[in-house]
Amino acid sequence: MESSEITILLVDDEPDTLEFLGYSLEKEGYKVLKAKNGHEALNLARENRPQLVILDVMMEGMDGMETCTEIRKITELKNTLIAFLTARGEDYSQIAGFEAGADDYITKPIKPKLFISRIKALLRHYKEVPANNDIISLKEFTIDKSRYVVIKNSTEISLVRKQFELLQFLVSRINKAVTRDEIFTNVWGEDIEAGDRTIDVHIRRIREKLGIDSIKTIKGVGYKFEEG
């Protein structure tokens, strides 16, 4: 997609940060929306369906974590990318951020060139939501790729974006072991910062939400989705 076709929602309660980062994004041709708090961000996100939300973690009222969680509940925004903004020294857990549904995090202050480089790296992984339903039927459950939901025993189970993509990737390699490197490359992308624990956290949450033991841990290698 051309930069002029991309809408970015920038959320921060510091006016200087909104101005500085917003200016850097607009110079690159992106359409930039700005919100000063979580509630305002949710309204703008619903109305405009941005491709990317850049979200400050520490905000009064509805903080970044809560806002991210609420965004992930909106079906139309399931494919929207979310990057957290964190200040150096803040008491912030990256794992908690990924569990809330974030795709990446950016530490501020950050130089404009590096900031834009990180944004471009993120946007390379944006995918349009498919227009038609794409159903994968398995013995234990069904995956609806268009709506980012898993259906088990007639009940819809919502997964955050990365959990869904991770499950989908493992299912696409059914009964085959996949390495951590393969998972990072195909789900997160080589230029997205994520640690080894990130995969483990998402795998654990998928198992818990779906109540399955089909995802096997292959020690020293990675994971495998088994279906007999």
CSV table of C-alpha atoms in Angstrom, one decimal:
chain,number,residue,atom,x,y,z
A,1,MET,CA,0.0,0.0,0.0
A,2,GLU,CA,1.1,3.6,-0.7
A,3,SER,CA,1.7,5.8,2.3
A,4,SER,CA,-1.2,8.0,1.3
A,5,GLU,CA,-3.5,5.0,1.6
A,6,ILE,CA,-2.5,4.3,5.2
A,7,THR,CA,-4.2,5.8,8.2
A,8,ILE,CA,-2.3,5.8,11.5
A,9,LEU,CA,-3.9,6.6,14.8
A,10,LEU,CA,-1.5,8.2,17.3
A,11,VAL,CA,-2.6,8.1,21.0
A,12,ASP,CA,-0.7,10.0,23.7
A,13,ASP,CA,-1.7,12.3,26.5
A,14,GLU,CA,1.4,14.5,26.0
A,15,PRO,CA,0.7,17.2,23.4
A,16,ASP,CA,4.4,17.5,22.5
A,17,THR,CA,4.6,13.8,21.7
A,18,LEU,CA,1.5,14.0,19.5
A,19,GLU,CA,2.9,17.0,17.6
A,20,PHE,CA,6.4,15.6,17.2
A,21,LEU,CA,5.5,12.0,16.1
A,22,GLY,CA,2.5,13.2,14.1
A,23,TYR,CA,4.7,15.6,12.1
A,24,SER,CA,7.2,12.8,11.4
A,25,LEU,CA,4.4,10.6,10.1
A,26,GLU,CA,2.7,13.2,8.0
A,27,LYS,CA,6.0,14.1,6.3
A,28,GLU,CA,6.1,10.5,5.0
A,29,GLY,CA,2.6,10.9,3.5
A,30,TYR,CA,0.6,9.0,6.1
A,31,LYS,CA,-2.9,10.1,7.1
A,32,VAL,CA,-2.5,10.8,10.9
A,33,LEU,CA,-5.3,10.8,13.5
A,34,LYS,CA,-4.6,12.0,17.0
A,35,ALA,CA,-6.2,11.1,20.3
A,36,LYS,CA,-5.3,12.3,23.8
A,37,ASN,CA,-6.8,9.4,25.7
A,38,GLY,CA,-8.1,5.9,25.4
A,39,HIS,CA,-11.8,6.7,25.0
A,40,GLU,CA,-11.1,9.2,22.2
A,41,ALA,CA,-8.9,6.6,20.5
A,42,LEU,CA,-11.6,4.0,20.5
A,43,ASN,CA,-14.1,6.3,18.9
A,44,LEU,CA,-11.6,7.4,16.2
A,45,ALA,CA,-10.6,3.7,15.6
A,46,ARG,CA,-14.2,2.6,15.1
A,47,GLU,CA,-14.9,5.5,12.7
A,48,ASN,CA,-11.7,5.4,10.6
A,49,ARG,CA,-10.4,1.8,10.8
A,50,PRO,CA,-6.7,2.7,10.8
A,51,GLN,CA,-4.1,0.3,9.6
A,52,LEU,CA,-1.9,1.1,12.6
A,53,VAL,CA,-2.4,2.4,16.1
A,54,ILE,CA,0.5,3.8,18.0
A,55,LEU,CA,-0.5,3.7,21.6
A,56,ASP,CA,1.1,5.2,24.7
A,57,VAL,CA,1.0,2.8,27.7
A,58,MET,CA,0.9,5.2,30.6
A,59,MET,CA,-2.2,7.4,30.2
A,60,GLU,CA,-4.7,8.6,32.9
A,61,GLY,CA,-8.1,7.0,32.9
A,62,MET,CA,-8.1,4.2,30.3
A,63,ASP,CA,-4.4,3.4,29.9
A,64,GLY,CA,-2.8,1.9,26.8
A,65,MET,CA,-3.2,-1.7,28.0
A,66,GLU,CA,-7.0,-1.3,28.4
A,67,THR,CA,-7.3,0.6,25.2
A,68,CYS,CA,-5.5,-2.1,23.3
A,69,THR,CA,-7.7,-4.8,24.8
A,70,GLU,CA,-10.8,-2.9,23.8
A,71,ILE,CA,-9.5,-2.4,20.2
A,72,ARG,CA,-8.9,-6.1,19.9
A,73,LYS,CA,-12.6,-6.8,20.7
A,74,ILE,CA,-13.7,-4.8,17.6
A,75,THR,CA,-14.2,-7.3,14.8
A,76,GLU,CA,-13.5,-4.7,12.1
A,77,LEU,CA,-10.2,-3.9,13.7
A,78,LYS,CA,-8.9,-7.4,14.1
A,79,ASN,CA,-6.2,-6.8,11.5
A,80,THR,CA,-5.2,-3.4,12.7
A,81,LEU,CA,-1.6,-3.3,13.9
A,82,ILE,CA,-0.8,-1.9,17.4
A,83,ALA,CA,2.5,-0.6,18.7
A,84,PHE,CA,3.0,0.5,22.2
A,85,LEU,CA,4.9,3.6,23.1
A,86,THR,CA,6.9,3.3,26.3
A,87,ALA,CA,9.2,5.8,28.1
A,88,ARG,CA,12.6,4.5,29.2
A,89,GLY,CA,12.5,3.5,32.8
A,90,GLU,CA,8.7,3.0,32.9
A,91,ASP,CA,7.5,-0.1,34.8
A,92,TYR,CA,6.2,-1.9,31.7
A,93,SER,CA,6.1,-5.6,30.9
A,94,GLN,CA,6.5,-6.3,27.2
A,95,ILE,CA,4.9,-9.7,27.7
A,96,ALA,CA,1.8,-8.0,29.2
A,97,GLY,CA,1.7,-5.8,26.2
A,98,PHE,CA,1.9,-8.7,23.7
A,99,GLU,CA,-0.8,-10.6,25.8
A,100,ALA,CA,-3.0,-7.5,25.4
A,101,GLY,CA,-2.7,-7.8,21.7
A,102,ALA,CA,0.2,-5.5,20.7
A,103,ASP,CA,2.3,-6.3,17.7
A,104,ASP,CA,5.4,-4.3,18.7
A,105,TYR,CA,6.7,-1.7,21.1
A,106,ILE,CA,8.7,1.5,20.6
A,107,THR,CA,10.7,3.2,23.3
A,108,LYS,CA,10.7,6.9,23.5
A,109,PRO,CA,12.3,9.3,23.1
A,110,ILE,CA,13.2,8.1,19.7
A,111,LYS,CA,14.9,9.9,16.7
A,112,PRO,CA,12.6,10.6,13.8
A,113,LYS,CA,14.5,8.5,11.3
A,114,LEU,CA,14.5,5.4,13.6
A,115,PHE,CA,10.8,6.0,14.4
A,116,ILE,CA,9.8,6.0,10.7
A,117,SER,CA,12.0,3.0,10.1
A,118,ARG,CA,10.2,1.1,12.8
A,119,ILE,CA,6.8,2.1,11.5
A,120,LYS,CA,7.6,1.0,7.9
A,121,ALA,CA,8.8,-2.3,9.2
A,122,LEU,CA,5.5,-2.8,11.1
A,123,LEU,CA,3.4,-1.8,8.1
A,124,ARG,CA,5.1,-4.4,5.9
A,125,HIS,CA,3.2,-7.0,7.9
A,126,TYR,CA,-0.2,-5.4,7.5
A,127,LYS,CA,-2.6,-7.6,5.6
A,128,GLU,CA,-6.0,-6.6,4.3
A,129,VAL,CA,-8.9,-8.5,5.9
A,130,PRO,CA,-10.2,-11.1,3.4
A,131,ALA,CA,-13.5,-10.2,1.7
A,132,ASN,CA,-14.8,-13.7,1.8
A,133,ASN,CA,-15.0,-16.2,4.6
A,134,ASP,CA,-12.1,-18.6,4.7
A,135,ILE,CA,-12.9,-21.6,6.9
A,136,ILE,CA,-10.5,-24.3,8.1
A,137,SER,CA,-12.3,-27.3,9.7
A,138,LEU,CA,-10.4,-29.5,12.1
A,139,LYS,CA,-11.6,-32.3,14.4
A,140,GLU,CA,-11.7,-30.2,17.6
A,141,PHE,CA,-12.6,-26.8,16.2
A,142,THR,CA,-13.1,-24.6,13.1
A,143,ILE,CA,-11.0,-21.5,12.2
A,144,ASP,CA,-12.8,-18.6,10.6
A,145,LYS,CA,-10.0,-16.6,9.1
A,146,SER,CA,-12.1,-13.7,7.9
A,147,ARG,CA,-13.5,-13.0,11.4
A,148,TYR,CA,-10.4,-14.0,13.5
A,149,VAL,CA,-12.5,-16.4,15.6
A,150,VAL,CA,-12.2,-20.1,16.5
A,151,ILE,CA,-15.5,-22.0,16.8
A,152,LYS,CA,-15.6,-25.0,19.2
A,153,ASN,CA,-18.7,-26.8,20.2
A,154,SER,CA,-20.8,-24.1,18.6
A,155,THR,CA,-19.1,-21.5,20.7
A,156,GLU,CA,-17.1,-18.6,19.2
A,157,ILE,CA,-13.7,-18.1,20.9
A,158,SER,CA,-11.9,-14.8,20.3
A,159,LEU,CA,-8.1,-14.8,20.1
A,160,VAL,CA,-5.9,-11.7,20.0
A,161,ARG,CA,-4.4,-11.1,16.6
A,162,LYS,CA,-1.0,-12.7,17.2
A,163,GLN,CA,-2.5,-15.7,18.9
A,164,PHE,CA,-4.8,-16.3,16.0
A,165,GLU,CA,-2.0,-15.9,13.4
A,166,LEU,CA,0.2,-18.3,15.5
A,167,LEU,CA,-2.5,-20.9,15.6
A,168,GLN,CA,-3.2,-20.5,11.9
A,169,PHE,CA,0.5,-20.9,11.1
A,170,LEU,CA,0.8,-24.1,13.2
A,171,VAL,CA,-2.3,-25.6,11.7
A,172,SER,CA,-1.0,-24.8,8.2
A,173,ARG,CA,2.0,-27.1,9.1
A,174,ILE,CA,-0.2,-29.7,10.7
A,175,ASN,CA,1.7,-32.7,12.1
A,176,LYS,CA,5.1,-31.0,11.3
A,177,ALA,CA,7.5,-29.5,13.8
A,178,VAL,CA,8.2,-25.8,13.3
A,179,THR,CA,11.2,-24.0,14.8
A,180,ARG,CA,11.0,-20.8,16.8
A,181,ASP,CA,12.8,-19.0,14.0
A,182,GLU,CA,10.1,-20.1,11.5
A,183,ILE,CA,7.4,-18.8,13.9
A,184,PHE,CA,9.1,-15.5,14.3
A,185,THR,CA,9.6,-15.0,10.6
A,186,ASN,CA,6.1,-16.0,9.6
A,187,VAL,CA,4.1,-14.6,12.4
A,188,TRP,CA,6.1,-11.6,13.7
A,189,GLY,CA,8.5,-10.9,10.9
A,190,GLU,CA,12.3,-10.8,11.2
A,191,ASP,CA,12.3,-7.0,11.8
A,192,ILE,CA,9.8,-7.0,14.7
A,193,GLU,CA,11.3,-7.1,18.2
A,194,ALA,CA,10.0,-10.1,20.2
A,195,GLY,CA,11.7,-12.4,22.7
A,196,ASP,CA,11.5,-16.2,23.1
A,197,ARG,CA,9.0,-15.8,25.9
A,198,THR,CA,6.6,-14.1,23.6
A,199,ILE,CA,5.9,-17.3,21.7
A,200,ASP,CA,5.6,-19.3,24.9
A,201,VAL,CA,3.1,-16.8,26.4
A,202,HIS,CA,0.9,-16.9,23.2
A,203,ILE,CA,1.0,-20.8,23.0
A,204,ARG,CA,0.0,-21.0,26.7
A,205,ARG,CA,-2.9,-18.7,26.1
A,206,ILE,CA,-4.1,-20.5,23.0
A,207,ARG,CA,-4.1,-23.8,24.9
A,208,GLU,CA,-6.0,-22.3,27.8
A,209,LYS,CA,-8.6,-20.5,25.7
A,210,LEU,CA,-9.3,-23.5,23.4
A,211,GLY,CA,-8.9,-26.2,26.0
A,212,ILE,CA,-6.7,-28.3,23.7
A,213,ASP,CA,-3.5,-30.3,24.0
A,214,SER,CA,-3.0,-30.5,20.2
A,215,ILE,CA,-0.1,-28.0,20.3
A,216,LYS,CA,3.0,-30.0,21.3
A,217,THR,CA,6.2,-28.6,22.6
A,218,ILE,CA,9.3,-30.0,20.8
A,219,LYS,CA,12.2,-29.4,23.2
A,220,GLY,CA,15.1,-27.6,21.6
A,221,VAL,CA,13.1,-27.0,18.4
A,222,GLY,CA,9.8,-25.3,18.7
A,223,TYR,CA,6.2,-26.5,18.4
A,224,LYS,CA,3.9,-28.8,16.4
A,225,PHE,CA,0.2,-29.0,15.9
A,226,GLU,CA,-0.9,-32.6,16.0
A,227,GLU,CA,-4.2,-34.0,14.8
A,228,GLY,CA,-4.5,-37.8,14.6
